[in-house]
Amino acid sequence: MTRLRGRLLVLQVLVIAMIVVLVVRLWQVQVVQGSRFVTVATETRTREVRVPALRGAILDSSGRPLVRNRTTLVVSVDRGRLERMPDGGDAVLRRLSTVLKVPLSKLKQEIRACGPGISRPCWPGSPYTPIPVANNVNPRAALQILERQEDFPGVTADIQAIRDYPNGKDAAQLLGYLQPVTQSELEKREGLKANYSGVDLTGRDGLERTYDSALRGTPGLRNVQVDRMGKVIAVNQQSDAAPGDILVTSIDANVQRVVEKSLDQAMREVPNSDGAAGVVLDVKTGRVIAMASRPTYDPRVWTGGIAEKDYRRLLSDKSGKPLVSRAIAGEYAPGSTFKISSASAMVADGEPLHGTYQCPSSYNVEGRSYPNAGGMSLGAISLHEALVKSCDTVFYKAGYEEWLRDGGKTPKAKVKEPMPTMAKAYGFGKRTGIDLPGESAGRIPTRAWKLDLYNSTKSEMCKRAKIGYPDMKDQSRAAFAKRLANENCLEGMIFHAYEAVNLSIGQGDVLVTPLQLARAYAALLGDGNVRSPRVGWALMRPDGTLKQEIPVPIVGHLPVNDETRTYIRKALSEVPSDGTAAGAFRGFPMNIVKVGGKTGTAEVYGKEDTSWFASFAPAGNPRLVTVVMVAQGGFGASTAAPAVRRIWEGIFGLGKGDDGKPLKPALPDGKPVTRLPAISRETQ
């Protein structure tokens, strides 16, 4: 009995002690630390949500949408929250898979981080932002997710704006695409973090990249209260998102469609072609009216995350790397289209503008014969006829003699290099500065360039001169490469006569982009100013008022007088009717719209010739320049010139369409829009 009482006493003491401890602890929590825990409790029920801004639309010169927004139900997953769950969020993803009718494996792929060895789909953005896993979600499925948050913690469903492309593949490389912002970008790019909502995308190419900061807008901020399941129960504070600016471009959607269709036909007619490009420039302003490249792709593949097979296709050599715009990044020998620069250089260097020139069937340079195309021999002709008929030997002679005057193989201390110098004045050999990323500079070979090349490749060339190219399967090609390496090892620093001869007709080491060629012709045919072309015309506020007009910078002036420029223009005006492009333009209504131009056929080692045609209209007072390049397209007159003809017919509404009905002109009177369009809500 005594032992029992002792035990009860101990138990009473323990109970009293526990009650005392509990009371003391309760007093500490409620009184001593009460205010702190109230604050903590409040904070855990408060969420700061950034509201994405509506991205600005991209419009053509008449206000027609090239890129616009459409709303869709998007389901997103907070990967960080799932990873903190005991099962890593596996149960949540399984339930989500059932509701969305999406395989569990695909959901797991969508939310994994991209990295080395990780194939698409994967998440390339910041790991701290919600990851979209499904677009165009059925409203009933979205409602299930929202109403049963206890089953879907870390999963949200809301309405978001995604990019829409009403013209399909048209101008895909020019417009660009969007991708999630990466964590490293948030840390490195100044000002990006403050204007990033967490679900915004950033421009990765084209206009979307160049004008990203203006198009993105400013996200809003909502301070909300949530229950323990994360469901919003009240909004404490809210600031609205500011939509991005609207980008009005100088692109004309109708002309763009005409160029796209013409390139498609050219590619069909030349199955071996591995690329093509077309550019239409406004001669007076330097603005781009249309720009297309082949191969191309559908920009909608980026919406909602790109599949691995699509991603690989965009980057593969086999598919021709359709992400690359050949209009601004493709570098090709220009062939005879380059002769506008060579002719200008000849006259500037003292050759008579109205003189007589010999056009033999071939021209001999240091024991080597350089023939005219097709062995053509015209005898004594004018410079005018040399351009119309594209007599190579006239330019061979001029290029060789200029090289001799500079000292030949042993150059003078100060060389003039008239043809390379004039080419650079036309803007060749450097980027045009267009408002698009990824532009190539091209190349104009000079004596200084040759010496720099020799210094950087000498050791490799001398090594190859000894061991050759054993890895090459083609023995004849390997032997040729070894001979070339030996030549470059011994005298690679010398700018040879054959290089000067090739340069005179746009062959050899001369490389230009289609845009560079179009800009050069615009400078020649316009006021002589060399401009940095622009696609962007103006930024408009969401209410339609003008925020900023985008100017076209003048970056140079041709050292060619008005008489010479007029002389060359008149010569080129006869090429489609009486010159090398006469066959391609047979039956074209020159009495309605007279066009001019210059064909180009550039040889490429191991491939078919590159086909060029640079054209302008109206010939008497040019307003538009159109350039088409078709890689491995053969003669300029056989592929590129017909493609340009189709473009002119579409622009001016000449002839009949595929349906047999008269064509509707893409540009009435052939004049681009000169006034900014009025912006309506429908265009956004």
PDB file of N, CA and C in Angstrom, residues 622-679:
ATOM      1  N   PRO A 622      14.172  53.798-109.785  1.00  0.00           N
ATOM      2  CA  PRO A 622      14.007  52.626-108.927  1.00  0.00           C
ATOM      3  C   PRO A 622      13.484  52.955-107.533  1.00  0.00           C
ATOM      4  N   ARG A 623      12.489  52.182-107.113  1.00  0.00           N
ATOM      5  CA  ARG A 623      11.973  52.301-105.753  1.00  0.00           C
ATOM      6  C   ARG A 623      12.231  51.028-104.949  1.00  0.00           C
ATOM      7  N   LEU A 624      12.264  49.889-105.646  1.00  0.00           N
ATOM      8  CA  LEU A 624      12.474  48.617-104.962  1.00  0.00           C
ATOM      9  C   LEU A 624      13.646  47.860-105.573  1.00  0.00           C
ATOM     10  N   VAL A 625      14.414  47.215-104.723  1.00  0.00           N
ATOM     11  CA  VAL A 625      15.470  46.290-105.151  1.00  0.00           C
ATOM     12  C   VAL A 625      15.088  44.903-104.670  1.00  0.00           C
ATOM     13  N   THR A 626      15.193  43.936-105.554  1.00  0.00           N
ATOM     14  CA  THR A 626      14.916  42.544-105.196  1.00  0.00           C
ATOM     15  C   THR A 626      16.117  41.681-105.557  1.00  0.00           C
ATOM     16  N   VAL A 627      16.585  40.914-104.591  1.00  0.00           N
ATOM     17  CA  VAL A 627      17.715  40.000-104.800  1.00  0.00           C
ATOM     18  C   VAL A 627      17.272  38.595-104.429  1.00  0.00           C
ATOM     19  N   VAL A 628      17.570  37.648-105.308  1.00  0.00           N
ATOM     20  CA  VAL A 628      17.316  36.228-105.025  1.00  0.00           C
ATOM     21  C   VAL A 628      18.603  35.448-105.253  1.00  0.00           C
ATOM     22  N   MET A 629      18.899  34.570-104.321  1.00  0.00           N
ATOM     23  CA  MET A 629      20.045  33.660-104.424  1.00  0.00           C
ATOM     24  C   MET A 629      19.538  32.237-104.238  1.00  0.00           C
ATOM     25  N   VAL A 630      19.951  31.344-105.117  1.00  0.00           N
ATOM     26  CA  VAL A 630      19.601  29.926-104.989  1.00  0.00           C
ATOM     27  C   VAL A 630      20.896  29.122-105.029  1.00  0.00           C
ATOM     28  N   ALA A 631      21.270  28.544-103.908  1.00  0.00           N
ATOM     29  CA  ALA A 631      22.484  27.743-103.837  1.00  0.00           C
ATOM     30  C   ALA A 631      22.326  26.496-104.700  1.00  0.00           C
ATOM     31  N   GLN A 632      23.362  26.189-105.466  1.00  0.00           N
ATOM     32  CA  GLN A 632      23.355  25.069-106.413  1.00  0.00           C
ATOM     33  C   GLN A 632      22.194  25.183-107.410  1.00  0.00           C
ATOM     34  N   GLY A 633      21.862  26.410-107.730  1.00  0.00           N
ATOM     35  CA  GLY A 633      20.753  26.652-108.648  1.00  0.00           C
ATOM     36  C   GLY A 633      21.159  26.755-110.100  1.00  0.00           C
ATOM     37  N   GLY A 634      22.473  26.687-110.382  1.00  0.00           N
ATOM     38  CA  GLY A 634      22.918  26.777-111.771  1.00  0.00           C
ATOM     39  C   GLY A 634      23.057  28.216-112.237  1.00  0.00           C
ATOM     40  N   PHE A 635      22.803  28.444-113.511  1.00  0.00           N
ATOM     41  CA  PHE A 635      22.955  29.794-114.073  1.00  0.00           C
ATOM     42  C   PHE A 635      21.980  30.779-113.416  1.00  0.00           C
ATOM     43  N   GLY A 636      22.454  32.018-113.270  1.00  0.00           N
ATOM     44  CA  GLY A 636      21.588  33.044-112.707  1.00  0.00           C
ATOM     45  C   GLY A 636      20.341  33.254-113.534  1.00  0.00           C
ATOM     46  N   ALA A 637      20.483  33.133-114.859  1.00  0.00           N
ATOM     47  CA  ALA A 637      19.350  33.365-115.756  1.00  0.00           C
ATOM     48  C   ALA A 637      18.337  32.227-115.722  1.00  0.00           C
ATOM     49  N   SER A 638      18.757  31.050-115.240  1.00  0.00           N
ATOM     50  CA  SER A 638      17.863  29.896-115.311  1.00  0.00           C
ATOM     51  C   SER A 638      17.042  29.673-114.048  1.00  0.00           C
ATOM     52  N   THR A 639      17.521  30.142-112.885  1.00  0.00           N
ATOM     53  CA  THR A 639      16.800  29.881-111.629  1.00  0.00           C
ATOM     54  C   THR A 639      16.459  31.160-110.870  1.00  0.00           C
ATOM     55  N   ALA A 640      17.476  31.967-110.550  1.00  0.00           N
ATOM     56  CA  ALA A 640      17.219  33.166-109.746  1.00  0.00           C
ATOM     57  C   ALA A 640      16.420  34.208-110.516  1.00  0.00           C
ATOM     58  N   ALA A 641      16.745  34.423-111.794  1.00  0.00           N
ATOM     59  CA  ALA A 641      16.026  35.435-112.577  1.00  0.00           C
ATOM     60  C   ALA A 641      14.531  35.104-112.705  1.00  0.00           C
ATOM     61  N   PRO A 642      14.144  33.852-113.025  1.00  0.00           N
ATOM     62  CA  PRO A 642      12.713  33.535-113.039  1.00  0.00           C
ATOM     63  C   PRO A 642      12.044  33.729-111.675  1.00  0.00           C
ATOM     64  N   ALA A 643      12.784  33.453-110.603  1.00  0.00           N
ATOM     65  CA  ALA A 643      12.223  33.661-109.262  1.00  0.00           C
ATOM     66  C   ALA A 643      11.948  35.138-109.017  1.00  0.00           C
ATOM     67  N   VAL A 644      12.869  36.000-109.443  1.00  0.00           N
ATOM     68  CA  VAL A 644      12.668  37.442-109.289  1.00  0.00           C
ATOM     69  C   VAL A 644      11.507  37.914-110.167  1.00  0.00           C
ATOM     70  N   ARG A 645      11.420  37.354-111.381  1.00  0.00           N
ATOM     71  CA  ARG A 645      10.295  37.723-112.249  1.00  0.00           C
ATOM     72  C   ARG A 645       8.970  37.445-111.544  1.00  0.00           C
ATOM     73  N   ARG A 646       8.841  36.283-110.915  1.00  0.00           N
ATOM     74  CA  ARG A 646       7.602  35.956-110.200  1.00  0.00           C
ATOM     75  C   ARG A 646       7.318  36.953-109.086  1.00  0.00           C
ATOM     76  N   ILE A 647       8.378  37.416-108.438  1.00  0.00           N
ATOM     77  CA  ILE A 647       8.198  38.398-107.361  1.00  0.00           C
ATOM     78  C   ILE A 647       7.674  39.709-107.920  1.00  0.00           C
ATOM     79  N   TRP A 648       8.264  40.180-109.035  1.00  0.00           N
ATOM     80  CA  TRP A 648       7.771  41.426-109.643  1.00  0.00           C
ATOM     81  C   TRP A 648       6.322  41.266-110.103  1.00  0.00           C
ATOM     82  N   GLU A 649       6.000  40.126-110.667  1.00  0.00           N
ATOM     83  CA  GLU A 649       4.616  39.904-111.110  1.00  0.00           C
ATOM     84  C   GLU A 649       3.659  39.946-109.924  1.00  0.00           C
ATOM     85  N   GLY A 650       4.081  39.390-108.802  1.00  0.00           N
ATOM     86  CA  GLY A 650       3.235  39.416-107.616  1.00  0.00           C
ATOM     87  C   GLY A 650       3.107  40.806-107.018  1.00  0.00           C
ATOM     88  N   ILE A 651       4.207  41.552-107.012  1.00  0.00           N
ATOM     89  CA  ILE A 651       4.172  42.909-106.444  1.00  0.00           C
ATOM     90  C   ILE A 651       3.272  43.824-107.255  1.00  0.00           C
ATOM     91  N   PHE A 652       3.394  43.759-108.587  1.00  0.00           N
ATOM     92  CA  PHE A 652       2.652  44.682-109.452  1.00  0.00           C
ATOM     93  C   PHE A 652       1.346  44.094-109.985  1.00  0.00           C
ATOM     94  N   GLY A 653       1.061  42.826-109.667  1.00  0.00           N
ATOM     95  CA  GLY A 653      -0.177  42.218-110.144  1.00  0.00           C
ATOM     96  C   GLY A 653      -0.184  42.002-111.644  1.00  0.00           C
ATOM     97  N   LEU A 654       0.886  41.416-112.164  1.00  0.00           N
ATOM     98  CA  LEU A 654       1.018  41.187-113.600  1.00  0.00           C
ATOM     99  C   LEU A 654       0.808  39.703-113.899  1.00  0.00           C
ATOM    100  N   GLY A 655       0.023  39.412-114.887  1.00  0.00           N
ATOM    101  CA  GLY A 655      -0.211  38.025-115.259  1.00  0.00           C
ATOM    102  C   GLY A 655      -1.312  37.388-114.430  1.00  0.00           C
ATOM    103  N   LYS A 656      -1.316  36.057-114.404  1.00  0.00           N
ATOM    104  CA  LYS A 656      -2.368  35.314-113.715  1.00  0.00           C
ATOM    105  C   LYS A 656      -1.765  34.370-112.680  1.00  0.00           C
ATOM    106  N   GLY A 657      -2.574  34.070-111.667  1.00  0.00           N
ATOM    107  CA  GLY A 657      -2.137  33.176-110.613  1.00  0.00           C
ATOM    108  C   GLY A 657      -2.335  31.723-110.984  1.00  0.00           C
ATOM    109  N   ASP A 658      -2.085  30.830-110.027  1.00  0.00           N
ATOM    110  CA  ASP A 658      -2.238  29.399-110.266  1.00  0.00           C
ATOM    111  C   ASP A 658      -3.680  29.019-110.583  1.00  0.00           C
ATOM    112  N   ASP A 659      -4.628  29.846-110.102  1.00  0.00           N
ATOM    113  CA  ASP A 659      -6.041  29.558-110.348  1.00  0.00           C
ATOM    114  C   ASP A 659      -6.544  30.118-111.673  1.00  0.00           C
ATOM    115  N   GLY A 660      -5.638  30.753-112.423  1.00  0.00           N
ATOM    116  CA  GLY A 660      -6.025  31.310-113.715  1.00  0.00           C
ATOM    117  C   GLY A 660      -6.621  32.692-113.648  1.00  0.00           C
ATOM    118  N   LYS A 661      -6.800  33.205-112.442  1.00  0.00           N
ATOM    119  CA  LYS A 661      -7.368  34.544-112.285  1.00  0.00           C
ATOM    120  C   LYS A 661      -6.260  35.589-112.275  1.00  0.00           C
ATOM    121  N   PRO A 662      -6.572  36.836-112.677  1.00  0.00           N
ATOM    122  CA  PRO A 662      -5.563  37.898-112.660  1.00  0.00           C
ATOM    123  C   PRO A 662      -4.998  38.092-111.251  1.00  0.00           C
ATOM    124  N   LEU A 663      -3.694  38.280-111.176  1.00  0.00           N
ATOM    125  CA  LEU A 663      -3.057  38.490-109.883  1.00  0.00           C
ATOM    126  C   LEU A 663      -3.454  39.831-109.280  1.00  0.00           C
ATOM    127  N   LYS A 664      -3.688  39.822-107.991  1.00  0.00           N
ATOM    128  CA  LYS A 664      -3.945  41.063-107.274  1.00  0.00           C
ATOM    129  C   LYS A 664      -2.613  41.636-106.819  1.00  0.00           C
ATOM    130  N   PRO A 665      -2.326  42.902-107.121  1.00  0.00           N
ATOM    131  CA  PRO A 665      -1.005  43.447-106.762  1.00  0.00           C
ATOM    132  C   PRO A 665      -0.774  43.449-105.255  1.00  0.00           C
ATOM    133  N   ALA A 666       0.392  42.949-104.855  1.00  0.00           N
ATOM    134  CA  ALA A 666       0.746  42.979-103.437  1.00  0.00           C
ATOM    135  C   ALA A 666       1.034  44.401-102.982  1.00  0.00           C
ATOM    136  N   LEU A 667       1.586  45.201-103.891  1.00  0.00           N
ATOM    137  CA  LEU A 667       1.872  46.616-103.600  1.00  0.00           C
ATOM    138  C   LEU A 667       1.322  47.454-104.747  1.00  0.00           C
ATOM    139  N   PRO A 668       0.153  47.994-104.622  1.00  0.00           N
ATOM    140  CA  PRO A 668      -0.375  48.845-105.699  1.00  0.00           C
ATOM    141  C   PRO A 668       0.612  49.951-106.062  1.00  0.00           C
ATOM    142  N   ASP A 669       0.888  50.090-107.355  1.00  0.00           N
ATOM    143  CA  ASP A 669       1.845  51.083-107.867  1.00  0.00           C
ATOM    144  C   ASP A 669       3.289  50.776-107.464  1.00  0.00           C
ATOM    145  N   GLY A 670       3.508  49.660-106.788  1.00  0.00           N
ATOM    146  CA  GLY A 670       4.867  49.296-106.409  1.00  0.00           C
ATOM    147  C   GLY A 670       5.489  50.212-105.386  1.00  0.00           C
ATOM    148  N   LYS A 671       4.663  50.896-104.610  1.00  0.00           N
ATOM    149  CA  LYS A 671       5.191  51.847-103.621  1.00  0.00           C
ATOM    150  C   LYS A 671       4.899  51.353-102.214  1.00  0.00           C
ATOM    151  N   PRO A 672       5.921  51.229-101.376  1.00  0.00           N
ATOM    152  CA  PRO A 672       5.705  50.799 -99.991  1.00  0.00           C
ATOM    153  C   PRO A 672       4.878  51.819 -99.212  1.00  0.00           C
ATOM    154  N   VAL A 673       4.276  51.354 -98.132  1.00  0.00           N
ATOM    155  CA  VAL A 673       3.512  52.227 -97.241  1.00  0.00           C
ATOM    156  C   VAL A 673       4.450  53.270 -96.645  1.00  0.00           C
ATOM    157  N   THR A 674       3.995  54.507 -96.599  1.00  0.00           N
ATOM    158  CA  THR A 674       4.844  55.592 -96.080  1.00  0.00           C
ATOM    159  C   THR A 674       4.359  56.162 -94.756  1.00  0.00           C
ATOM    160  N   ARG A 675       3.131  55.788 -94.332  1.00  0.00           N
ATOM    161  CA  ARG A 675       2.594  56.287 -93.068  1.00  0.00           C
ATOM    162  C   ARG A 675       2.352  55.124 -92.121  1.00  0.00           C
ATOM    163  N   LEU A 676       2.664  55.344 -90.853  1.00  0.00           N
ATOM    164  CA  LEU A 676       2.452  54.307 -89.852  1.00  0.00           C
ATOM    165  C   LEU A 676       0.968  53.983 -89.735  1.00  0.00           C
ATOM    166  N   PRO A 677       0.641  52.716 -89.501  1.00  0.00           N
ATOM    167  CA  PRO A 677      -0.771  52.325 -89.442  1.00  0.00           C
ATOM    168  C   PRO A 677      -1.428  52.712 -88.120  1.00  0.00           C
ATOM    169  N   ALA A 678      -2.749  52.800 -88.150  1.00  0.00           N
ATOM    170  CA  ALA A 678      -3.518  52.973 -86.915  1.00  0.00           C
ATOM    171  C   ALA A 678      -3.624  51.605 -86.253  1.00  0.00           C
ATOM    172  N   ILE A 679      -3.426  51.556 -84.942  1.00  0.00           N
ATOM    173  CA  ILE A 679      -3.410  50.292 -84.212  1.00  0.00           C
ATOM    174  C   ILE A 679      -4.761  50.051 -83.557  1.00  0.00           C
TER     175      ILE A 679
END
